[in-house]
Amino acid sequence: MLNRALPSFRARRTVATAVLAACVCVGVGLLFLLFAGNREAELAQVHVTDAWNRVVPLIRQGPLPPVLPRGDVEAIQVLDAHGVVAASTPELVGGPPIATFRADDRNVRATRTLCPPHGLRGCMTVTSYKVYQPQGVWLLYVVAPRVPWYGTTADLLFVVGASLAVTATMTARSFRDLTRAMAPVNAIRAELAGITLTDLDRRVPVASDYQEIKLLAETVNDTLDRLETAYTRLRRFTADASHELRTPITSMRTHLEEALLYPRDTDWPKMTRAVLAGVDLLQMTAADLLTLARLDARTSLHRVPTDLCRLVEAELERRTYRKKIVEDLAESACVDCDRLRIARVLCNLLDNAERHAASRITVSVRVEGASVVMAVADDGAGIPAGQREMVFDRFTRLDTARNREAGGTGLGLAIAREIAVAHEGTLTVEDSERGACFVLRLPAYDACSAVRAG
């Protein structure tokens, strides 16, 4: 089944504007025509009343001329008590009575529409008046044009013309404005359609005519900036990951090929330990890559209120370290966190400190205002100020720490930074008297009573 092309936004809005304008014009036009029709009907009745006022005194007081002036009505005819035409306007002279109806006994006036009255053409409104005379009841017929509900033809033509003009004008203005408004959107769409992985530096044009479209273009450009940054980061990460994985694989392959070439000269236990060390490194790297992928996907955290001091104490008691650990913990420091993730941050910071410390590692937890601060400091060589942000890049090893014998996958600090960000916190390197000092700051949690590290 073929998909039918959807109508454009501009076409739908233009048609909607035209229909709305037409409906409004029809409504207003009908009201105007009803008003005009009532006005013409009232005017016709005024003319009939004027004719009655002119002729009745002539009937009662005399003399009644046989030919009456027409005035503002179509025709006038007077019948005496015997039903004989006594007077009329020129067009009815010598003719028969134009009508035979009269008002009933309770009224002196009756009105009917005759098509046509005798001696005249077309449908007209005839009003019959009873005039009481000594010799009997005389009849006065006054003929006026029949007034349609819309008034006059001129009123109808005016309303139709004005409605068409207003509808056409509003439709044209709507089409013009929508075309002008949609032009930047079409430009944005065209630019987005041309962006590929090879030219992620392209940006959509920012129009300044409409605030909403300007904000849309700026948002799209911001999204493209983030996309370019993420793609560049992913490409660099992929290259680094392939390099990091290739190195242990190459080392293991070399050991195995050398053992196969010289089986009798090979120290098999030593070779096996070397291969296992490479496997361990591969396993740690794969696990860290999986952790980073989950953090990048912003998987949900299992937050629970936790006393960070108790969590640090439990983690330090669980593990053994080659360097001396100095604890400086507050009595209580409560945070709302994922315990396993924060424990991973502590372990990564302790592993990094142990690789670079000379003899001692200091772990402290304190409360500073609305934040809980955990610091891990070592007494090693430290990190230059210009390189303190670089250590959080993935697969980054500073020149003083490139020796692989120190261990590590180059992802521990990057993972720790991502976990801190996921908790609305920060992880930075701050100044210290000696060595490096990594500081984790997390939002403090108020309800700290009865909270255990678990």
XYZ file of C-alpha atoms in Angstrom:
454
model
C 0.000 0.000 0.000
C 1.481 3.313 -1.063
C 1.932 5.964 1.596
C 0.033 9.120 0.835
C 2.027 12.301 1.111
C 1.071 14.235 4.199
C -0.031 17.834 3.690
C 2.494 20.417 4.740
C 2.092 22.524 7.854
C 1.928 25.636 5.694
C -0.878 24.206 3.537
C -2.902 23.032 6.531
C -2.577 26.354 8.356
C -3.356 28.361 5.235
C -6.514 26.322 4.574
C -7.491 26.571 8.248
C -7.042 30.355 8.142
C -9.117 30.597 4.976
C -11.931 28.492 6.463
C -11.874 30.470 9.705
C -11.883 33.794 7.871
C -14.745 32.627 5.648
C -16.790 31.481 8.650
C -16.230 34.777 10.450
C -17.129 36.755 7.335
C -20.273 34.677 6.762
C -21.356 35.180 10.362
C -20.709 38.903 10.343
C -22.260 39.215 6.881
C -25.440 37.441 7.952
C -25.786 39.744 10.940
C -25.232 42.763 8.722
C -27.782 41.567 6.147
C -30.361 40.868 8.854
C -29.799 44.351 10.179
C -30.041 45.814 6.671
C -33.244 43.831 5.969
C -34.865 45.057 9.184
C -33.792 48.597 8.418
C -35.331 48.459 4.895
C -38.515 46.893 6.259
C -38.837 49.632 8.839
C -38.194 52.281 6.190
C -40.879 50.769 3.940
C -43.323 50.804 6.836
C -42.514 54.455 7.479
C -43.343 55.233 3.829
C -46.625 53.326 4.125
C -47.510 55.240 7.295
C -46.692 58.553 5.582
C -49.028 57.630 2.731
C -51.774 56.787 5.224
C -51.248 60.135 6.969
C -51.558 61.965 3.629
C -54.625 60.201 2.227
C -56.860 59.589 5.262
C -57.455 63.349 5.932
C -58.441 63.734 2.264
C -60.955 60.893 2.619
C -62.490 62.264 5.799
C -62.420 66.015 5.102
C -62.332 66.102 1.298
C -62.023 66.932 -1.353
C -60.558 63.564 -2.477
C -58.929 64.010 -5.895
C -59.331 61.074 -8.299
C -55.578 60.983 -8.939
C -53.330 60.781 -5.893
C -49.585 61.532 -5.732
C -47.592 58.340 -5.224
C -44.922 59.697 -2.895
C -42.409 57.120 -1.616
C -44.652 54.040 -2.118
C -45.380 52.023 -5.270
C -49.111 52.705 -5.521
C -52.199 53.912 -3.599
C -55.842 53.028 -4.163
C -59.024 54.136 -2.308
C -62.316 52.170 -2.450
C -65.565 53.729 -1.252
C -68.148 51.980 0.886
C -69.546 50.204 -2.213
C -66.132 48.836 -3.299
C -65.767 51.282 -6.185
C -62.389 52.838 -6.882
C -62.680 56.444 -5.710
C -59.081 57.519 -6.162
C -55.694 56.036 -7.082
C -52.199 56.862 -8.173
C -51.663 57.351 -11.923
C -50.575 53.767 -12.705
C -53.908 52.416 -11.327
C -56.292 54.959 -12.879
C -59.156 53.178 -14.598
C -58.171 49.823 -13.217
C -60.018 47.413 -10.973
C -59.337 47.109 -7.223
C -55.843 45.825 -6.665
C -56.974 43.577 -3.765
C -60.104 42.272 -2.098
C -58.882 41.516 1.455
C -59.542 43.734 4.443
C -58.759 43.722 8.144
C -60.985 41.682 10.459
C -63.469 43.218 12.854
C -60.898 43.627 15.638
C -58.260 45.439 13.508
C -58.136 48.383 11.170
C -55.091 47.217 9.226
C -54.037 44.067 7.407
C -50.952 43.339 5.341
C -50.411 40.683 2.690
C -47.896 39.920 -0.042
C -49.521 39.651 -3.498
C -47.764 38.320 -6.565
C -48.739 40.534 -8.238
C -51.481 42.943 -7.173
C -54.041 43.651 -9.913
C -52.671 46.198 -12.349
C -49.060 45.901 -11.102
C -46.063 43.638 -11.747
C -44.026 41.558 -9.367
C -44.571 40.563 -5.799
C -45.386 43.494 -3.550
C -46.550 44.127 0.000
C -50.084 45.512 0.147
C -51.424 47.096 3.348
C -55.176 47.543 3.724
C -56.562 50.242 6.070
C -60.223 50.630 7.095
C -61.411 54.249 7.124
C -64.767 54.750 8.851
C -67.107 57.171 7.063
C -70.818 58.063 7.683
C -71.875 56.154 4.615
C -69.791 53.082 5.506
C -66.239 51.716 5.667
C -63.834 52.851 2.987
C -60.673 50.893 2.158
C -57.235 52.378 1.614
C -54.673 50.142 -0.122
C -51.023 51.168 0.039
C -48.549 49.176 -2.076
C -44.843 49.001 -1.076
C -41.999 46.933 -2.525
C -41.478 43.569 -0.861
C -38.315 43.811 1.248
C -36.212 40.591 1.250
C -34.540 39.441 4.499
C -31.171 40.727 3.306
C -32.380 44.253 2.553
C -31.312 45.400 -0.876
C -29.297 43.813 -3.638
C -26.613 46.417 -3.047
C -26.284 45.284 0.568
C -25.970 41.657 -0.540
C -23.319 42.470 -3.151
C -21.417 44.580 -0.614
C -21.373 41.761 1.940
C -20.309 39.140 -0.626
C -17.556 41.357 -2.009
C -16.269 42.375 1.417
C -16.281 38.754 2.613
C -14.337 37.563 -0.421
C -11.860 40.428 -0.054
C -11.290 39.841 3.661
C -10.970 36.060 3.220
C -8.537 36.440 0.335
C -6.494 39.029 2.211
C -6.225 36.962 5.393
C -5.408 33.805 3.418
C -2.701 35.590 1.432
C -1.183 37.158 4.555
C -1.275 33.820 6.360
C 0.414 32.078 3.426
C 3.041 34.808 3.221
C 3.766 34.774 6.957
C 3.903 30.977 7.090
C 6.211 30.896 4.080
C 8.491 33.410 5.761
C 8.321 31.551 9.076
C 8.946 28.120 7.544
C 11.879 29.287 5.404
C 14.369 29.047 8.315
C 12.906 25.663 9.288
C 13.406 24.407 5.741
C 16.959 25.772 5.816
C 17.602 23.934 9.092
C 16.162 20.716 7.637
C 18.233 21.024 4.474
C 21.420 21.641 6.461
C 20.719 18.719 8.794
C 20.050 16.438 5.822
C 23.510 17.235 4.444
C 25.432 16.552 7.665
C 27.348 13.273 7.715
C 30.054 11.787 9.923
C 32.696 13.422 7.750
C 31.444 16.982 8.300
C 30.054 17.148 11.808
C 31.478 20.661 12.084
C 28.625 22.060 9.949
C 25.938 24.059 11.753
C 22.428 25.170 10.833
C 21.720 28.849 10.116
C 20.319 30.880 13.010
C 17.418 33.124 11.941
C 16.635 36.198 14.019
C 13.109 36.983 12.745
C 11.282 34.638 15.109
C 12.364 33.918 18.673
C 11.055 30.334 18.657
C 12.880 29.386 15.456
C 16.019 31.134 16.681
C 15.898 29.073 19.874
C 15.293 25.943 17.767
C 18.348 26.643 15.603
C 20.506 27.384 18.648
C 19.321 24.181 20.320
C 20.072 22.178 17.167
C 23.556 23.712 16.986
C 24.139 22.950 20.663
C 23.044 19.369 20.009
C 25.401 19.177 17.030
C 28.204 20.517 19.234
C 27.536 17.773 21.765
C 27.259 15.206 18.994
C 30.567 16.277 17.462
C 32.248 16.252 20.860
C 30.790 12.840 21.680
C 31.785 11.410 18.308
C 35.295 12.820 18.584
C 35.539 11.414 22.078
C 34.185 8.052 20.936
C 36.600 7.912 18.019
C 39.525 8.754 20.278
C 38.271 6.315 22.894
C 37.919 3.562 20.281
C 41.445 4.192 19.023
C 42.826 4.213 22.554
C 40.855 1.100 23.503
C 42.088 -0.796 20.460
C 45.639 0.243 21.297
C 45.272 -0.706 24.954
C 43.786 -4.077 24.057
C 46.284 -4.745 21.285
C 49.284 -4.338 23.578
C 48.533 -7.204 26.025
C 47.281 -9.373 23.180
C 50.530 -8.811 21.276
C 52.540 -9.553 24.398
C 50.667 -12.794 25.058
C 50.972 -13.826 21.422
C 54.713 -13.194 21.529
C 55.122 -15.349 24.638
C 53.049 -18.160 23.171
C 54.763 -18.118 19.766
C 58.183 -18.089 21.449
C 57.163 -21.029 23.641
C 55.972 -22.993 20.600
C 59.204 -22.277 18.687
C 61.461 -23.205 21.576
C 59.470 -25.561 23.793
C 62.531 -27.079 25.481
C 64.114 -23.717 26.296
C 60.897 -22.145 27.569
C 60.311 -21.551 31.248
C 56.694 -22.664 31.152
C 55.650 -21.482 34.621
C 57.153 -18.034 33.936
C 55.563 -17.885 30.493
C 52.205 -18.938 31.948
C 52.365 -16.241 34.595
C 53.128 -13.636 31.917
C 50.192 -14.775 29.790
C 47.890 -14.802 32.828
C 49.001 -11.271 33.660
C 47.994 -10.221 30.146
C 44.653 -12.001 30.495
C 44.078 -10.247 33.810
C 44.796 -6.889 32.181
C 42.419 -7.700 29.315
C 39.752 -8.762 31.777
C 40.129 -5.572 33.832
C 40.074 -3.414 30.705
C 36.927 -5.144 29.378
C 35.221 -4.761 32.769
C 36.140 -1.070 32.933
C 34.917 -0.515 29.377
C 31.596 -2.153 30.263
C 31.310 0.045 33.368
C 31.969 3.181 31.337
C 29.394 2.116 28.744
C 26.786 1.737 31.483
C 27.699 5.098 32.979
C 27.536 6.764 29.566
C 24.077 5.242 29.105
C 23.060 6.913 32.379
C 21.690 3.721 33.921
C 19.633 4.327 37.018
C 21.365 4.510 40.388
C 20.149 2.527 43.394
C 20.280 5.404 45.836
C 19.893 4.907 49.572
C 20.764 7.235 52.469
C 24.312 6.276 53.482
C 26.759 7.436 56.112
C 29.878 7.967 54.021
C 32.150 7.681 57.074
C 30.856 4.207 57.860
C 31.100 3.232 54.190
C 34.761 4.297 54.041
C 35.548 2.490 57.304
C 33.996 -0.730 56.030
C 35.868 -0.547 52.733
C 39.225 0.143 54.393
C 38.730 -2.774 56.815
C 37.796 -5.121 53.981
C 40.963 -4.615 51.941
C 44.681 -4.742 52.642
C 47.135 -2.216 51.255
C 50.867 -2.154 50.791
C 51.030 1.458 51.931
C 50.044 2.898 55.292
C 46.468 4.186 55.425
C 45.729 7.208 57.641
C 42.042 7.811 58.410
C 40.593 11.232 59.204
C 36.843 10.663 59.319
C 34.087 12.821 60.759
C 31.567 11.365 63.158
C 28.852 11.308 60.512
C 28.473 12.451 56.926
C 25.253 11.379 55.230
C 24.700 11.248 51.466
C 22.025 9.802 49.195
C 24.016 7.559 46.911
C 24.500 4.225 45.190
C 26.731 2.478 47.731
C 28.401 0.131 45.234
C 29.240 2.986 42.862
C 30.667 5.230 45.596
C 32.653 2.268 46.945
C 34.016 1.862 43.393
C 35.123 5.494 43.428
C 36.940 4.978 46.728
C 38.629 1.797 45.486
C 39.757 3.462 42.246
C 41.170 6.437 44.134
C 42.929 4.144 46.638
C 44.380 2.004 43.819
C 45.646 5.113 42.059
C 47.107 6.498 45.291
C 48.790 3.180 46.127
C 50.519 3.091 42.749
C 52.019 6.564 43.249
C 52.374 6.998 47.025
C 55.818 6.852 48.598
C 54.750 5.467 51.956
C 51.407 6.847 53.132
C 47.833 7.416 51.955
C 45.412 9.718 53.806
C 41.656 9.209 53.554
C 39.417 11.904 55.038
C 35.667 12.559 55.132
C 34.129 15.821 56.348
C 31.049 17.968 55.948
C 31.376 21.383 54.309
C 28.099 23.317 54.242
C 25.690 21.501 51.922
C 28.368 19.090 50.686
C 30.106 15.994 51.969
C 33.789 15.891 51.022
C 35.880 12.741 50.701
C 39.594 13.271 50.005
C 42.239 10.652 49.131
C 45.800 12.040 49.261
C 49.150 10.358 48.704
C 52.702 11.455 49.417
C 53.991 10.730 45.934
C 55.349 13.000 43.212
C 52.023 14.769 42.712
C 50.387 16.031 39.530
C 51.335 19.316 37.798
C 48.523 21.892 37.816
C 48.277 21.899 34.016
C 47.709 18.156 33.870
C 45.142 17.730 36.643
C 42.180 17.501 34.276
C 44.010 15.218 31.867
C 44.176 12.405 34.427
C 40.399 12.009 34.145
C 40.534 11.383 30.394
C 40.104 7.792 29.342
C 43.293 5.758 28.794
C 45.388 8.713 29.932
C 48.710 8.050 31.640
C 50.988 10.930 32.481
C 54.649 10.751 31.510
C 55.666 9.930 35.079
C 53.218 7.052 35.221
C 53.505 5.307 31.887
C 55.284 2.298 33.289
C 52.820 -0.580 32.872
C 54.342 -2.371 35.775
C 52.514 0.134 37.945
C 49.286 -1.584 36.831
C 45.923 -0.083 35.973
C 43.900 0.149 32.784
C 43.900 3.928 32.439
C 40.138 3.989 33.052
C 39.874 4.062 36.854
C 39.866 7.836 37.284
C 37.560 8.310 34.294
C 35.094 5.864 35.855
C 35.350 7.650 39.216
C 34.640 11.026 37.558
C 31.584 9.643 35.705
C 30.190 8.155 38.935
C 30.626 11.499 40.702
C 28.823 13.344 37.915
C 25.984 10.775 37.993
C 25.520 11.653 41.691
C 25.380 15.404 40.927
C 28.813 15.716 42.468
C 32.367 16.549 41.398
C 35.745 14.834 41.459
C 38.798 17.070 41.143
C 42.488 17.252 41.984
C 43.220 19.947 44.545
C 46.376 21.459 45.985
C 48.161 19.592 48.774
C 51.450 19.962 50.634
C 52.834 16.845 48.994
C 51.644 14.394 46.380
C 48.218 14.317 44.745
C 44.922 14.953 46.525
C 41.719 13.720 44.860
C 38.559 15.327 46.296
C 35.035 13.957 45.834
C 32.169 16.315 46.686
C 28.606 15.015 46.996
C 25.375 16.764 48.046
C 24.747 16.238 51.751
C 21.623 14.376 52.848
C 19.664 15.742 55.805
C 18.119 12.603 57.285
C 21.272 10.903 58.577
C 19.867 9.321 61.721
C 19.836 5.529 61.875
C 21.746 5.283 58.589
C 24.297 2.519 58.285
C 26.931 1.835 55.664
C 25.534 -1.650 55.097
